[in-house]
């Protein structure tokens, strides 16, 4: 798909979008007919109208109340448009003015992201193409045709959408086709295409590096684990971030076997690693000024072979021991090793991303991710970055009042508290905190509720969302607070 900025529709345009607002009902073509069709201009509402003789068709697109229009509404509405404009070769899309102001670069970026994300379909395993075919050229229509800032935003929107779709493709891939080794191969290809340095550790290297958590979880699978390290380093970096992504390519629960119904979505238990990889893929193109190191522990969690047993004691990277009381609380075990590795490189800030606990969506639903951490400034900056990206997060506390529940009579820690369903997202966060170096700001994003969507909803479609890619990219473009 090609994109252009223009001041007005070009010759050969097949359809032109007409922005509609609930507080301006009379400002649409054929207002009486449109009202009779039940079109009100609510956000994302679409109505196709025939054009005048020889002219382009008209597509009404609702944006809600013009007085309160923001970038999130633009992104969501344009995503709905993308699913409704099949059959047009060239589309003219005038951007509305958020809050009564002229549309600026952020609105351009939001529109591009919305259109590309909303029109996404995962069809790799279908024997024949299905679904609608959208336009092959979109002109964003702006007063004066836009300037340098809008052209930059157009490019950034395409890059960020592509990075998000990369993550979606990985998460949507069946576990049989995305084993730890195959994920590592994909990461190496992305690194080569994106100007990143990449290391892939096999099981022998993992053992030599004493990654006891990753080794133990991977032990139950016939497919051995991998660890991927990616590095983005600009010429003169202004700070250093570490990103850590949970990469369980299929989670059967190990010996703590999940019910079959719960396994239906467990190919997505590597969504944290996919989000980190997606964010890393776009840093060179965005001209990011900070150094970013990424650590992706990759494994299956299966009951085959010689799985970790309940009651086993693992020795983690750095020497801490952990008693395993639930083999299905494996994500925190592999993240612990990766957090330790990342901390040894002395970053200015650390952020891990994981589909970690069902407690997070129970608390916040399936549209808002949980964030917690050791540094209020970092947590607040993540919230701000997520807000700019249209990926809302909300902070949860890490209270030492619950720390005693991690104590074990036979080891330094337990990975799970049996018989207590209260505060499990916080306990998982407290466990991870144990492996973060003192004094290093750290935050944990639990995306269990936001990694998948079961219906079309704005820029989200059925399946993987790619949640976290744009938040991480927005965050690391600014230097860590010192």
Short mmCIF file of C-alpha atoms in Angstrom, two decimals:
data_model
loop_
_atom_site.label_atom_id
_atom_site.label_comp_id
_atom_site.label_asym_id
_atom_site.label_seq_id
_atom_site.Cartn_x
_atom_site.Cartn_y
_atom_site.Cartn_z
CA UNK A 1 0.00 0.00 0.00
CA UNK A 2 1.25 3.48 -0.91
CA UNK A 3 0.66 6.66 1.08
CA UNK A 4 0.81 10.31 0.08
CA UNK A 5 0.07 13.70 1.58
CA UNK A 6 -2.03 16.04 -0.51
CA UNK A 7 -4.20 19.12 -0.20
CA UNK A 8 -7.12 17.81 -2.24
CA UNK A 9 -8.23 14.69 -4.03
CA UNK A 10 -6.17 13.72 -7.04
CA UNK A 11 -7.28 12.63 -10.47
CA UNK A 12 -8.19 8.96 -10.44
CA UNK A 13 -9.41 8.88 -6.85
CA UNK A 14 -12.13 6.24 -6.51
CA UNK A 15 -13.57 7.39 -3.19
CA UNK A 16 -13.25 10.31 -0.81
CA UNK A 17 -13.94 10.09 2.91
CA UNK A 18 -16.25 12.69 4.43
CA UNK A 19 -15.67 13.22 8.18
CA UNK A 20 -18.92 13.28 10.16
CA UNK A 21 -19.57 14.39 13.73
CA UNK A 22 -22.39 13.83 16.17
CA UNK A 23 -22.44 17.53 17.05
CA UNK A 24 -22.59 18.63 13.38
CA UNK A 25 -25.34 16.43 11.90
CA UNK A 26 -26.23 18.76 9.05
CA UNK A 27 -22.72 19.05 7.63
CA UNK A 28 -22.80 15.86 5.54
CA UNK A 29 -23.96 15.28 1.96
CA UNK A 30 -27.62 14.27 1.59
CA UNK A 31 -28.19 14.88 5.30
CA UNK A 32 -31.83 13.79 5.19
CA UNK A 33 -31.05 10.52 3.44
CA UNK A 34 -28.08 9.89 5.73
CA UNK A 35 -30.24 10.41 8.82
CA UNK A 36 -32.87 8.07 7.41
CA UNK A 37 -30.17 5.41 7.08
CA UNK A 38 -29.56 5.70 10.82
CA UNK A 39 -26.10 7.20 10.45
CA UNK A 40 -25.32 9.48 13.39
CA UNK A 41 -21.58 10.07 13.13
CA UNK A 42 -20.60 8.06 16.18
CA UNK A 43 -16.89 7.06 16.23
CA UNK A 44 -16.04 4.46 13.61
CA UNK A 45 -19.47 4.46 11.94
CA UNK A 46 -19.17 4.11 8.15
CA UNK A 47 -21.71 4.75 5.39
CA UNK A 48 -20.85 4.44 1.70
CA UNK A 49 -22.66 6.79 -0.70
CA UNK A 50 -22.56 6.83 -4.50
CA UNK A 51 -20.73 9.80 -5.95
CA UNK A 52 -22.07 12.25 -8.45
CA UNK A 53 -21.96 11.24 -12.10
CA UNK A 54 -18.35 10.64 -13.07
CA UNK A 55 -17.07 11.60 -9.63
CA UNK A 56 -15.60 9.55 -6.81
CA UNK A 57 -17.80 7.71 -4.34
CA UNK A 58 -18.24 9.24 -0.89
CA UNK A 59 -17.63 7.40 2.36
CA UNK A 60 -18.99 8.98 5.53
CA UNK A 61 -16.81 8.25 8.56
CA UNK A 62 -17.98 9.10 12.06
CA UNK A 63 -15.60 10.71 14.54
CA UNK A 64 -18.03 11.40 17.39
CA UNK A 65 -18.11 14.88 18.90
CA UNK A 66 -15.76 17.21 17.07
CA UNK A 67 -15.20 19.31 20.17
CA UNK A 68 -13.55 16.38 22.00
CA UNK A 69 -11.83 14.63 19.10
CA UNK A 70 -8.39 13.21 19.95
CA UNK A 71 -5.77 11.02 18.32
CA UNK A 72 -7.11 7.80 19.88
CA UNK A 73 -10.49 8.43 18.28
CA UNK A 74 -8.86 9.16 14.93
CA UNK A 75 -6.86 5.92 15.12
CA UNK A 76 -9.87 3.83 16.07
CA UNK A 77 -12.25 5.39 13.54
CA UNK A 78 -9.82 5.08 10.65
CA UNK A 79 -9.27 1.43 11.61
CA UNK A 80 -12.99 0.82 11.16
CA UNK A 81 -12.78 2.62 7.81
CA UNK A 82 -10.03 0.27 6.64
CA UNK A 83 -12.41 -2.68 6.98
CA UNK A 84 -15.13 -0.97 4.96
CA UNK A 85 -13.43 0.33 1.81
CA UNK A 86 -12.88 -2.81 -0.24
CA UNK A 87 -13.01 -2.40 -3.98
CA UNK A 88 -11.48 1.10 -4.14
CA UNK A 89 -8.11 1.55 -5.78
CA UNK A 90 -7.32 5.04 -4.53
CA UNK A 91 -8.82 6.66 -1.45
CA UNK A 92 -8.78 10.29 -0.37
CA UNK A 93 -8.82 10.63 3.42
CA UNK A 94 -9.14 14.15 4.85
CA UNK A 95 -8.02 14.30 8.45
CA UNK A 96 -10.40 16.00 10.88
CA UNK A 97 -9.16 18.65 13.26
CA UNK A 98 -8.73 17.33 16.84
CA UNK A 99 -10.31 19.68 19.35
CA UNK A 100 -11.06 22.23 16.64
CA UNK A 101 -7.37 22.64 15.78
CA UNK A 102 -5.71 21.88 12.47
CA UNK A 103 -4.64 18.22 12.29
CA UNK A 104 -0.98 17.91 13.22
CA UNK A 105 1.71 15.22 12.98
CA UNK A 106 0.28 13.08 15.78
CA UNK A 107 -3.08 12.86 13.98
CA UNK A 108 -1.29 11.83 10.78
CA UNK A 109 0.58 9.10 12.64
CA UNK A 110 -2.60 7.91 14.36
CA UNK A 111 -4.52 7.73 11.07
CA UNK A 112 -1.82 5.71 9.33
CA UNK A 113 -1.50 3.33 12.29
CA UNK A 114 -5.26 2.91 12.49
CA UNK A 115 -5.69 2.13 8.81
CA UNK A 116 -2.87 -0.40 8.65
CA UNK A 117 -3.69 -2.10 11.95
CA UNK A 118 -7.43 -2.17 11.34
CA UNK A 119 -7.03 -3.72 7.90
CA UNK A 120 -4.72 -6.51 9.10
CA UNK A 121 -5.60 -10.15 8.53
CA UNK A 122 -3.53 -13.24 9.35
CA UNK A 123 -4.04 -15.51 6.35
CA UNK A 124 -0.75 -17.41 6.02
CA UNK A 125 -2.36 -20.77 6.69
CA UNK A 126 -5.46 -20.29 4.53
CA UNK A 127 -5.46 -22.21 1.25
CA UNK A 128 -7.16 -19.32 -0.55
CA UNK A 129 -7.18 -15.61 0.03
CA UNK A 130 -10.19 -14.42 1.97
CA UNK A 131 -11.61 -11.17 3.25
CA UNK A 132 -11.81 -7.78 1.62
CA UNK A 133 -9.18 -6.12 -0.52
CA UNK A 134 -8.64 -2.51 0.48
CA UNK A 135 -7.20 0.37 -1.57
CA UNK A 136 -3.65 0.25 -2.85
CA UNK A 137 -3.11 4.01 -2.45
CA UNK A 138 -4.31 6.38 0.28
CA UNK A 139 -3.94 10.16 0.07
CA UNK A 140 -4.09 11.90 3.45
CA UNK A 141 -5.67 15.26 2.73
CA UNK A 142 -4.38 18.15 4.85
CA UNK A 143 -4.62 21.94 4.62
CA UNK A 144 -1.74 23.01 2.40
CA UNK A 145 -0.78 19.38 1.85
CA UNK A 146 1.20 19.17 5.09
CA UNK A 147 4.84 19.96 5.77
CA UNK A 148 8.03 18.26 6.91
CA UNK A 149 6.63 17.30 10.32
CA UNK A 150 3.60 15.65 8.75
CA UNK A 151 5.80 13.76 6.25
CA UNK A 152 7.92 12.48 9.13
CA UNK A 153 4.79 11.41 11.00
CA UNK A 154 3.53 9.60 7.89
CA UNK A 155 6.77 7.61 7.73
CA UNK A 156 6.75 6.91 11.47
CA UNK A 157 3.16 5.71 11.37
CA UNK A 158 4.00 3.21 8.66
CA UNK A 159 7.08 1.98 10.53
CA UNK A 160 5.29 1.61 13.85
CA UNK A 161 2.35 -0.19 12.23
CA UNK A 162 4.74 -2.58 10.45
CA UNK A 163 6.51 -3.31 13.74
CA UNK A 164 3.18 -4.00 15.42
CA UNK A 165 2.12 -6.30 12.58
CA UNK A 166 5.42 -8.16 12.91
CA UNK A 167 4.52 -8.90 16.52
CA UNK A 168 0.98 -9.90 15.52
CA UNK A 169 2.26 -12.33 12.91
CA UNK A 170 4.54 -14.01 15.45
CA UNK A 171 1.85 -14.30 18.11
CA UNK A 172 -0.71 -15.63 15.63
CA UNK A 173 1.67 -18.31 14.39
CA UNK A 174 0.85 -21.83 15.65
CA UNK A 175 3.26 -23.31 18.15
CA UNK A 176 4.27 -26.02 15.70
CA UNK A 177 5.60 -23.35 13.36
CA UNK A 178 7.21 -21.09 15.95
CA UNK A 179 9.36 -23.24 18.20
CA UNK A 180 12.09 -21.59 20.26
CA UNK A 181 14.66 -22.29 17.56
CA UNK A 182 12.42 -20.94 14.79
CA UNK A 183 11.60 -17.82 16.83
CA UNK A 184 15.33 -17.27 17.29
CA UNK A 185 15.82 -17.58 13.52
CA UNK A 186 13.10 -15.00 12.92
CA UNK A 187 14.72 -12.67 15.46
CA UNK A 188 18.07 -13.02 13.69
CA UNK A 189 16.45 -12.13 10.35
CA UNK A 190 14.75 -9.09 11.85
CA UNK A 191 18.04 -8.01 13.39
CA UNK A 192 19.85 -8.30 10.06
CA UNK A 193 17.16 -6.23 8.34
CA UNK A 194 17.01 -3.63 11.12
CA UNK A 195 20.67 -2.94 11.78
CA UNK A 196 20.75 -4.74 15.15
CA UNK A 197 23.43 -6.93 16.65
CA UNK A 198 22.11 -10.41 17.47
CA UNK A 199 23.36 -13.34 19.54
CA UNK A 200 21.50 -16.65 19.82
CA UNK A 201 22.38 -18.96 22.68
CA UNK A 202 21.62 -22.67 22.29
CA UNK A 203 20.98 -25.06 25.17
CA UNK A 204 24.70 -25.69 25.72
CA UNK A 205 25.43 -21.97 26.03
CA UNK A 206 22.36 -21.54 28.25
CA UNK A 207 23.70 -24.25 30.56
CA UNK A 208 27.18 -22.73 30.54
CA UNK A 209 25.68 -19.37 31.53
CA UNK A 210 23.86 -21.06 34.45
CA UNK A 211 20.33 -20.03 33.42
CA UNK A 212 18.65 -22.50 35.74
CA UNK A 213 15.11 -21.21 35.27
CA UNK A 214 15.19 -21.32 31.47
CA UNK A 215 16.85 -24.75 31.46
CA UNK A 216 14.30 -26.19 33.89
CA UNK A 217 11.25 -24.95 31.97
CA UNK A 218 12.66 -26.10 28.64
CA UNK A 219 13.59 -29.50 30.03
CA UNK A 220 10.09 -30.89 29.52
CA UNK A 221 10.05 -30.20 25.79
CA UNK A 222 11.55 -32.14 22.91
CA UNK A 223 12.43 -28.73 21.42
CA UNK A 224 15.29 -27.13 23.36
CA UNK A 225 15.23 -23.52 24.60
CA UNK A 226 17.02 -20.55 23.15
CA UNK A 227 18.02 -17.13 24.41
CA UNK A 228 18.25 -14.20 22.01
CA UNK A 229 20.16 -11.03 22.79
CA UNK A 230 19.60 -8.02 20.52
CA UNK A 231 21.48 -4.74 20.71
CA UNK A 232 20.70 -1.38 19.14
CA UNK A 233 23.47 1.15 19.60
CA UNK A 234 23.48 4.58 17.92
CA UNK A 235 26.73 6.47 17.35
CA UNK A 236 26.49 8.54 20.53
CA UNK A 237 23.91 6.95 22.84
CA UNK A 238 22.26 9.12 25.48
CA UNK A 239 21.41 6.40 27.96
CA UNK A 240 20.83 2.66 28.00
CA UNK A 241 17.63 0.64 28.34
CA UNK A 242 17.18 -3.10 28.79
CA UNK A 243 14.02 -4.75 27.46
CA UNK A 244 13.11 -8.29 28.46
CA UNK A 245 10.31 -10.25 26.80
CA UNK A 246 8.77 -13.52 27.94
CA UNK A 247 8.93 -16.02 25.09
CA UNK A 248 7.05 -19.23 25.91
CA UNK A 249 6.20 -20.36 22.39
CA UNK A 250 3.62 -22.83 23.69
CA UNK A 251 2.54 -23.23 27.30
CA UNK A 252 0.85 -26.51 28.16
CA UNK A 253 1.52 -25.87 31.85
CA UNK A 254 4.24 -28.48 32.27
CA UNK A 255 3.33 -31.05 34.92
CA UNK A 256 0.74 -28.55 36.19
CA UNK A 257 -1.14 -29.29 32.97
CA UNK A 258 -3.68 -26.73 31.80
CA UNK A 259 -7.23 -27.74 30.84
CA UNK A 260 -7.64 -28.08 27.07
CA UNK A 261 -9.80 -24.97 26.76
CA UNK A 262 -7.11 -22.84 28.38
CA UNK A 263 -4.50 -24.12 25.91
CA UNK A 264 -6.35 -22.63 22.94
CA UNK A 265 -4.56 -19.30 23.38
CA UNK A 266 -1.24 -20.59 24.69
CA UNK A 267 0.57 -20.12 21.40
CA UNK A 268 0.38 -16.46 22.45
CA UNK A 269 2.45 -16.90 25.60
CA UNK A 270 5.39 -15.37 23.75
CA UNK A 271 3.59 -12.07 23.13
CA UNK A 272 6.02 -10.23 25.42
CA UNK A 273 9.01 -11.39 23.39
CA UNK A 274 7.16 -10.53 20.17
CA UNK A 275 6.43 -7.02 21.45
CA UNK A 276 10.07 -6.45 22.37
CA UNK A 277 11.26 -7.76 18.99
CA UNK A 278 8.75 -5.55 17.20
CA UNK A 279 9.91 -2.48 19.11
CA UNK A 280 13.57 -3.27 18.44
CA UNK A 281 12.88 -3.63 14.72
CA UNK A 282 11.87 0.01 14.34
CA UNK A 283 14.54 1.81 16.39
CA UNK A 284 16.99 2.34 13.53
CA UNK A 285 14.28 3.71 11.26
CA UNK A 286 13.08 6.09 13.96
CA UNK A 287 16.62 7.34 14.66
CA UNK A 288 16.43 6.40 18.35
CA UNK A 289 19.20 8.09 20.34
CA UNK A 290 19.43 5.63 23.25
CA UNK A 291 21.13 2.25 23.39
CA UNK A 292 18.66 -0.59 23.83
CA UNK A 293 19.54 -4.17 24.75
CA UNK A 294 16.85 -6.83 24.44
CA UNK A 295 16.79 -10.24 26.08
CA UNK A 296 14.35 -12.88 24.83
CA UNK A 297 14.27 -16.19 26.78
CA UNK A 298 12.49 -18.66 24.48
CA UNK A 299 11.10 -22.05 25.48
CA UNK A 300 8.11 -24.36 25.44
CA UNK A 301 6.50 -25.45 28.71
CA UNK A 302 5.56 -29.08 28.12
CA UNK A 303 5.15 -32.27 30.23
CA UNK A 304 7.30 -34.45 27.95
CA UNK A 305 10.68 -35.99 28.61
CA UNK A 306 12.09 -34.88 31.94
CA UNK A 307 9.93 -31.95 33.05
CA UNK A 308 10.58 -29.89 36.14
CA UNK A 309 8.80 -31.51 39.08
CA UNK A 310 6.74 -29.92 41.78
CA UNK A 311 9.08 -29.41 44.73
CA UNK A 312 12.25 -29.21 42.62
CA UNK A 313 14.73 -26.53 43.64
CA UNK A 314 16.33 -24.56 40.84
CA UNK A 315 19.52 -22.53 41.00
CA UNK A 316 19.08 -19.39 38.96
CA UNK A 317 21.61 -17.16 37.24
CA UNK A 318 23.32 -15.30 40.08
CA UNK A 319 22.97 -18.15 42.57
CA UNK A 320 19.48 -17.64 44.08
CA UNK A 321 17.47 -20.83 44.57
CA UNK A 322 13.77 -21.24 43.82
CA UNK A 323 11.39 -23.97 44.93
CA UNK A 324 8.90 -24.84 42.18
CA UNK A 325 5.38 -25.22 43.55
CA UNK A 326 3.57 -24.78 40.25
CA UNK A 327 5.06 -25.76 36.89
CA UNK A 328 2.56 -23.44 35.19
CA UNK A 329 4.16 -20.40 36.85
CA UNK A 330 7.05 -20.74 34.41
CA UNK A 331 7.17 -17.26 32.94
CA UNK A 332 8.65 -15.71 36.06
CA UNK A 333 11.36 -18.40 36.10
CA UNK A 334 12.67 -17.62 32.62
CA UNK A 335 12.27 -13.88 33.14
CA UNK A 336 14.30 -14.09 36.36
CA UNK A 337 17.33 -15.38 34.48
CA UNK A 338 16.92 -12.77 31.76
CA UNK A 339 16.51 -9.95 34.29
CA UNK A 340 19.72 -11.02 35.99
CA UNK A 341 21.59 -11.06 32.68
CA UNK A 342 20.22 -7.66 31.73
CA UNK A 343 21.12 -6.20 35.12
CA UNK A 344 24.72 -7.34 34.81
CA UNK A 345 25.10 -4.97 31.84
CA UNK A 346 24.36 -1.94 34.06
CA UNK A 347 21.44 -0.38 32.15
CA UNK A 348 19.91 2.91 33.22
CA UNK A 349 16.44 1.32 33.27
CA UNK A 350 14.91 -2.13 32.79
CA UNK A 351 11.44 -3.04 31.50
CA UNK A 352 10.08 -6.55 31.10
CA UNK A 353 6.94 -7.45 29.14
CA UNK A 354 5.01 -10.67 29.67
CA UNK A 355 1.71 -12.47 29.47
CA UNK A 356 2.21 -13.36 33.10
CA UNK A 357 -0.96 -13.63 35.20
CA UNK A 358 -4.69 -14.00 34.74
CA UNK A 359 -5.07 -11.65 37.71
CA UNK A 360 -4.09 -8.63 35.58
CA UNK A 361 -7.13 -8.83 33.23
CA UNK A 362 -9.38 -9.74 36.15
CA UNK A 363 -8.40 -6.41 37.70
CA UNK A 364 -8.18 -4.23 34.58
CA UNK A 365 -10.11 -6.01 31.83
CA UNK A 366 -8.84 -6.75 28.34
CA UNK A 367 -8.10 -3.23 27.11
CA UNK A 368 -5.69 -1.99 29.79
CA UNK A 369 -2.38 -3.61 30.76
CA UNK A 370 -0.92 -3.62 34.25
CA UNK A 371 2.36 -1.91 35.07
CA UNK A 372 4.30 -2.07 38.32
CA UNK A 373 7.85 -1.33 39.29
CA UNK A 374 10.47 -0.01 41.64
CA UNK A 375 10.65 3.54 40.28
CA UNK A 376 7.64 5.86 40.16
CA UNK A 377 9.27 8.09 37.54
CA UNK A 378 9.80 5.14 35.17
CA UNK A 379 6.27 3.84 35.74
CA UNK A 380 4.84 7.28 35.03
CA UNK A 381 6.93 7.63 31.86
CA UNK A 382 5.62 4.26 30.67
CA UNK A 383 2.07 5.46 31.30
CA UNK A 384 2.74 8.59 29.27
CA UNK A 385 4.36 6.64 26.42
CA UNK A 386 1.46 4.19 26.43
CA UNK A 387 -1.00 7.08 26.30
CA UNK A 388 0.74 8.54 23.25
CA UNK A 389 0.75 5.13 21.60
CA UNK A 390 -2.92 4.43 22.29
CA UNK A 391 -2.04 1.41 24.47
CA UNK A 392 -3.31 2.28 27.95
CA UNK A 393 -1.68 0.87 31.07
CA UNK A 394 -2.50 1.31 34.74
CA UNK A 395 -0.18 0.97 37.75
CA UNK A 396 -0.52 -1.70 40.41
CA UNK A 397 1.39 -1.55 43.71
CA UNK A 398 4.36 -3.66 44.75
CA UNK A 399 3.82 -3.88 48.49
CA UNK A 400 6.33 -5.53 50.80
CA UNK A 401 3.34 -6.60 52.92
CA UNK A 402 3.06 -9.59 50.56
CA UNK A 403 6.77 -10.41 50.31
CA UNK A 404 6.54 -13.14 52.99
CA UNK A 405 4.46 -15.27 50.62
CA UNK A 406 7.57 -15.84 48.50
CA UNK A 407 9.45 -17.50 51.36
CA UNK A 408 10.32 -21.20 51.15
CA UNK A 409 11.45 -23.60 53.88
CA UNK A 410 13.91 -25.28 51.50
CA UNK A 411 15.04 -22.52 49.11
CA UNK A 412 15.50 -18.77 48.87
CA UNK A 413 12.14 -18.27 47.15
CA UNK A 414 9.04 -20.05 45.89
CA UNK A 415 7.69 -19.36 42.41
CA UNK A 416 4.03 -19.63 43.42
CA UNK A 417 1.90 -19.50 46.56
CA UNK A 418 -0.46 -22.47 46.67
CA UNK A 419 -3.98 -21.89 47.93
CA UNK A 420 -4.00 -18.10 47.70
CA UNK A 421 -5.64 -16.54 44.63
CA UNK A 422 -5.49 -13.00 46.00
CA UNK A 423 -2.97 -10.52 44.60
CA UNK A 424 -1.26 -13.01 42.31
CA UNK A 425 -0.27 -10.35 39.78
CA UNK A 426 1.48 -8.46 42.58
CA UNK A 427 3.20 -11.60 43.86
CA UNK A 428 4.53 -12.30 40.37
CA UNK A 429 5.87 -8.76 40.25
CA UNK A 430 7.46 -9.13 43.68
CA UNK A 431 9.13 -12.36 42.53
CA UNK A 432 10.61 -10.63 39.48
CA UNK A 433 11.81 -7.73 41.63
CA UNK A 434 14.08 -10.15 43.49
CA UNK A 435 16.22 -10.46 40.35
CA UNK A 436 16.57 -6.75 39.59
CA UNK A 437 19.82 -5.12 40.76
CA UNK A 438 19.43 -2.66 43.60
CA UNK A 439 19.27 0.91 42.42
CA UNK A 440 18.32 0.13 38.80
CA UNK A 441 14.85 1.48 37.89
CA UNK A 442 12.67 -1.42 36.74
CA UNK A 443 9.11 -1.83 35.55
CA UNK A 444 7.03 -4.87 34.65
CA UNK A 445 4.25 -4.83 32.05
CA UNK A 446 1.72 -7.64 32.45
CA UNK A 447 -0.05 -7.86 29.07
CA UNK A 448 -1.98 -11.05 29.75
CA UNK A 449 -5.31 -9.34 29.08
CA UNK A 450 -4.28 -7.21 26.13
CA UNK A 451 -2.20 -9.58 23.99
CA UNK A 452 -5.24 -11.09 22.24
CA UNK A 453 -8.61 -9.80 21.07
CA UNK A 454 -11.64 -11.93 20.23
CA UNK A 455 -13.44 -9.41 17.99
CA UNK A 456 -12.87 -6.41 15.76
CA UNK A 457 -12.53 -3.34 17.95
CA UNK A 458 -10.96 -0.23 16.49
CA UNK A 459 -7.37 -0.96 15.53
CA UNK A 460 -7.60 -4.40 17.11
CA UNK A 461 -8.79 -7.36 15.06
CA UNK A 462 -9.44 -10.97 15.99
CA UNK A 463 -6.25 -12.57 17.28
CA UNK A 464 -3.01 -10.92 18.29
CA UNK A 465 -2.96 -7.19 19.03
CA UNK A 466 0.80 -6.48 19.08
CA UNK A 467 0.20 -4.59 22.32
CA UNK A 468 3.33 -3.00 23.74
CA UNK A 469 5.32 -2.46 20.55
CA UNK A 470 4.39 1.20 20.14
CA UNK A 471 4.60 1.89 23.87
CA UNK A 472 8.15 0.55 24.10
CA UNK A 473 9.21 2.39 20.95
CA UNK A 474 7.80 5.66 22.32
CA UNK A 475 9.47 5.12 25.69
CA UNK A 476 13.02 4.36 24.58
CA UNK A 477 13.16 7.26 22.13
CA UNK A 478 13.60 9.47 25.20
CA UNK A 479 16.66 9.10 27.46
CA UNK A 480 16.15 7.34 30.79
CA UNK A 481 15.59 9.65 33.73
CA UNK A 482 18.75 10.13 35.78
#
